[in-house]
Coordinates of C-alpha atoms in Angstrom, one line a residue:
Chain A
G10 CA -1.3 -21.9 5.2
E11 CA 1.6 -19.6 4.5
S12 CA 0.7 -15.8 3.5
V13 CA 1.5 -12.2 3.2
G14 CA 0.7 -9.9 5.9
L15 CA 1.0 -6.2 6.8
H16 CA 1.9 -4.8 10.1
L17 CA -0.5 -2.1 10.5
P18 CA -3.9 -1.7 9.0
T19 CA -3.9 2.0 8.9
L20 CA -1.5 5.0 8.5
S21 CA -1.9 8.8 8.7
V22 CA 0.7 10.8 7.1
Q23 CA 1.3 14.7 7.0
E24 CA 1.5 16.0 3.4
G25 CA 5.0 16.3 2.5
D26 CA 6.5 13.6 4.9
N27 CA 7.8 10.6 4.0
S28 CA 5.5 7.3 4.2
I29 CA 6.9 3.8 5.0
I30 CA 4.5 0.8 4.6
N31 CA 5.3 -2.3 5.8
C32 CA 4.8 -6.1 4.9
A33 CA 5.8 -9.2 6.4
Y34 CA 5.8 -12.3 4.2
S35 CA 6.1 -15.9 5.5
N36 CA 6.9 -18.2 2.7
S37 CA 10.6 -18.4 2.1
A38 CA 10.2 -19.4 -1.3
S39 CA 8.7 -16.2 -2.5
D40 CA 10.5 -14.7 -5.4
Y41 CA 8.8 -12.0 -6.6
F42 CA 7.2 -9.2 -4.9
I43 CA 4.7 -6.4 -5.8
W44 CA 3.2 -3.3 -4.1
Y45 CA -0.2 -2.2 -5.3
K46 CA -2.3 1.0 -4.7
Q47 CA -5.9 0.8 -4.5
E48 CA -7.8 3.9 -4.7
S49 CA -11.7 3.9 -3.6
G50 CA -13.8 2.2 -6.4
K51 CA -11.0 1.1 -8.6
G52 CA -8.9 -1.9 -9.2
P53 CA -5.3 -2.5 -7.8
Q54 CA -2.8 -0.3 -9.7
F55 CA 0.6 -1.4 -10.2
I56 CA 3.5 0.5 -8.2
I57 CA 6.5 -1.3 -8.0
D58 CA 8.2 -4.5 -8.1
I59 CA 11.3 -6.2 -6.7
R60 CA 12.6 -9.8 -7.1
S61 CA 14.6 -11.8 -4.5
N62 CA 17.7 -11.2 -5.9
M63 CA 17.6 -7.7 -5.0
D64 CA 17.4 -5.6 -1.9
K65 CA 16.2 -2.4 -2.9
R66 CA 14.5 -0.9 -5.9
Q67 CA 13.6 2.8 -6.8
G68 CA 10.9 4.4 -8.8
Q69 CA 9.6 7.7 -8.8
R70 CA 9.2 8.6 -5.5
V71 CA 8.9 5.1 -4.1
T72 CA 11.3 2.7 -2.9
V73 CA 10.8 -0.8 -2.2
L74 CA 13.3 -2.4 0.3
L75 CA 13.4 -6.3 0.7
N76 CA 14.9 -7.9 3.8
K77 CA 15.1 -11.4 3.0
T78 CA 16.5 -12.5 6.3
V79 CA 13.5 -11.1 8.2
K80 CA 11.1 -11.8 5.5
H81 CA 10.2 -8.1 5.3
L82 CA 9.1 -5.8 2.6
S83 CA 8.5 -2.1 2.8
L84 CA 7.4 0.8 0.5
Q85 CA 8.6 4.1 1.0
I86 CA 7.1 7.1 -0.7
A87 CA 8.9 10.2 -0.6
A88 CA 6.9 13.8 -0.2
T89 CA 3.4 12.1 0.3
Q90 CA 0.7 13.9 -1.4
P91 CA -3.0 13.9 -0.9
G92 CA -3.4 11.7 -4.2
D93 CA -1.5 9.1 -2.4
S94 CA -4.4 8.5 0.1
A95 CA -5.4 4.8 -1.0
V96 CA -5.1 1.4 0.4
Y97 CA -1.7 -0.3 -0.3
F98 CA -1.3 -4.0 -0.7
C99 CA 1.8 -6.0 -1.0
A100 CA 1.6 -9.2 -3.0
E101 CA 4.1 -12.0 -3.5
I102 CA 4.6 -15.1 -5.9
P103 CA 6.8 -17.9 -5.0
I104 CA 9.4 -19.1 -7.4
N105 CA 8.1 -21.1 -10.4
D106 CA 4.6 -20.6 -9.1
Y107 CA 1.9 -18.3 -10.3
K108 CA -0.2 -17.5 -7.4
L109 CA -0.2 -14.0 -6.4
S110 CA -1.0 -13.8 -3.0
F111 CA -2.1 -10.5 -1.2
G112 CA -2.0 -9.2 2.4
A113 CA -4.9 -7.4 4.1
G114 CA -3.6 -4.1 3.0
T115 CA -2.8 -0.8 4.9
T116 CA -5.1 2.4 4.5
V117 CA -2.9 5.4 4.2
T118 CA -4.6 8.9 4.8
V119 CA -2.4 12.1 3.9
R120 CA -3.4 15.1 6.1
A121 CA -3.3 18.4 4.6
Chain B
G19 CA -7.5 -3.0 -25.8
A20 CA -5.0 -0.7 -23.6
G21 CA -5.9 -2.5 -20.3
V22 CA -7.8 -5.2 -18.4
S23 CA -11.3 -4.7 -19.2
Q24 CA -14.3 -6.1 -16.9
S25 CA -18.0 -6.0 -17.6
P26 CA -20.3 -5.4 -16.3
S27 CA -19.0 -2.9 -13.8
N28 CA -21.9 -3.3 -11.6
K29 CA -24.4 -6.2 -11.3
V30 CA -27.7 -6.3 -9.0
T31 CA -29.2 -9.8 -8.9
E32 CA -31.5 -11.7 -6.9
K33 CA -31.0 -14.4 -4.6
G34 CA -30.7 -17.7 -6.6
K35 CA -30.0 -16.4 -10.1
D36 CA -27.2 -17.0 -12.1
V37 CA -24.6 -14.4 -13.2
E38 CA -21.6 -14.2 -15.6
L39 CA -19.0 -11.8 -15.3
R40 CA -16.6 -11.2 -18.0
C41 CA -12.9 -10.2 -18.2
D42 CA -10.9 -9.1 -21.4
P43 CA -7.0 -9.4 -20.3
I44 CA -4.4 -7.4 -22.0
S45 CA -3.8 -8.7 -25.6
G46 CA -0.9 -11.4 -25.4
H47 CA -1.0 -11.9 -21.8
T48 CA -1.0 -15.4 -21.2
A49 CA -1.5 -15.5 -17.3
L50 CA -5.1 -14.5 -16.1
Y51 CA -6.3 -14.5 -12.4
W52 CA -9.6 -13.9 -10.8
Y53 CA -10.1 -12.2 -7.2
R54 CA -13.0 -11.4 -5.0
Q55 CA -12.7 -8.4 -2.5
S56 CA -15.4 -8.0 -0.1
L57 CA -15.9 -4.6 1.6
G58 CA -13.0 -3.4 3.3
Q59 CA -10.9 -6.4 2.8
G60 CA -7.9 -7.9 0.9
L61 CA -8.1 -9.9 -2.2
E62 CA -9.0 -13.3 -2.1
F63 CA -7.6 -15.5 -4.8
L64 CA -10.5 -17.5 -7.1
I65 CA -8.6 -19.2 -9.8
Y66 CA -5.9 -18.8 -12.3
F67 CA -5.7 -19.3 -15.8
Q68 CA -2.3 -19.9 -17.8
G69 CA -3.5 -20.1 -21.6
N70 CA -6.8 -21.8 -21.6
S71 CA -6.0 -24.0 -18.7
A72 CA -6.7 -23.8 -15.0
P73 CA -4.5 -25.5 -13.0
D74 CA -5.7 -24.5 -10.0
K75 CA -9.3 -23.9 -9.1
S76 CA -8.7 -24.4 -5.4
G77 CA -9.6 -20.9 -4.4
L78 CA -13.3 -21.3 -5.8
P79 CA -15.5 -20.8 -2.8
S80 CA -17.8 -23.7 -3.9
D81 CA -19.3 -25.7 -6.9
R82 CA -21.6 -22.7 -7.6
F83 CA -18.5 -20.7 -9.0
S84 CA -16.9 -21.8 -12.1
A85 CA -14.7 -20.3 -14.9
E86 CA -13.6 -20.5 -18.2
R87 CA -11.3 -19.2 -20.7
T88 CA -11.4 -19.6 -24.2
G89 CA -8.8 -18.6 -27.0
G90 CA -6.6 -17.8 -24.5
S91 CA -8.1 -14.3 -24.1
V92 CA -11.7 -13.7 -22.5
S93 CA -12.5 -15.4 -19.3
T94 CA -15.9 -15.6 -17.7
L95 CA -16.6 -16.4 -14.1
T96 CA -20.0 -17.6 -13.5
I97 CA -21.7 -17.9 -10.2
Q98 CA -24.8 -20.0 -10.1
R99 CA -27.8 -19.8 -7.6
T100 CA -26.2 -16.8 -6.1
Q101 CA -26.6 -16.1 -2.3
Q102 CA -26.1 -12.8 -0.6
E103 CA -22.5 -13.9 0.5
D104 CA -21.3 -13.6 -2.8
S105 CA -21.9 -9.8 -2.9
A106 CA -18.4 -8.6 -3.4
V107 CA -16.2 -6.9 -5.9
Y108 CA -14.8 -9.5 -8.6
L109 CA -11.5 -8.3 -9.9
C110 CA -9.7 -9.8 -12.9
A111 CA -5.9 -9.6 -13.6
S112 CA -3.6 -10.4 -16.3
S113 CA -0.1 -10.9 -16.9
L114 CA 2.5 -11.5 -19.6
A115 CA 4.0 -14.5 -18.0
S116 CA 4.2 -16.6 -15.0
G117 CA 6.3 -19.2 -13.1
R118 CA 9.8 -18.6 -13.6
A119 CA 9.5 -15.4 -15.4
N120 CA 6.7 -13.7 -13.5
T121 CA 5.9 -10.2 -14.6
E122 CA 3.4 -7.8 -12.7
A123 CA -0.2 -8.4 -13.1
F124 CA -2.5 -5.7 -14.1
F125 CA -6.0 -5.3 -12.8
G126 CA -9.6 -4.5 -14.1
Q127 CA -11.7 -2.0 -12.3
G128 CA -13.8 -4.9 -11.1
T129 CA -17.4 -5.9 -11.2
R130 CA -19.5 -5.1 -8.1
L131 CA -22.0 -7.9 -7.6
T132 CA -24.8 -6.9 -5.3
V133 CA -27.0 -10.0 -4.3
V134 CA -30.6 -8.8 -3.0

């Protein structure tokens, strides 16, 4: 079936650098996308979301970009900090649907 | 409460026993989800509730798994005759709305189930 997936399972980033985490989705009916951060031993934490009528959305130190043409989603983290070390998941819901589907996740490790 | 609450946080059970996992969603959230996460893996969808109804149970791994939601609030996930492969973290999430007006889903801390 259709699913959400991530390009890279791991990402190592130098503290202070910018991070880019990528996600490819296959369901063209996807309408709503969310990025979650999961720290060890905790549940996923909402970071930022974007709807399909937008290309870009910015939060505090984070930016989500959506390219519907190639069905690609990315999360950019500015000035990566040690506290950003976690597993990042993208998730999507098709329009008029309810099922929040997750990709496999990318483990981000921040080097001091 | 302020967030999604799950209990117990940890559960160790013997193979063959039944277990019940509880989820208290955020007050007013009509949508509730159960997911399972095995060690180092992604989130596997189990079941979704809209109010007290579960329109999609297709994610439940077997007939040993069942879930209910009462009063549009608390949900219980029950696993009968537990097996070792049921060992995982069971996560619950709730959201204000779903479907046409999807909003972000907030997760609880999960219940870590270990079947020995």
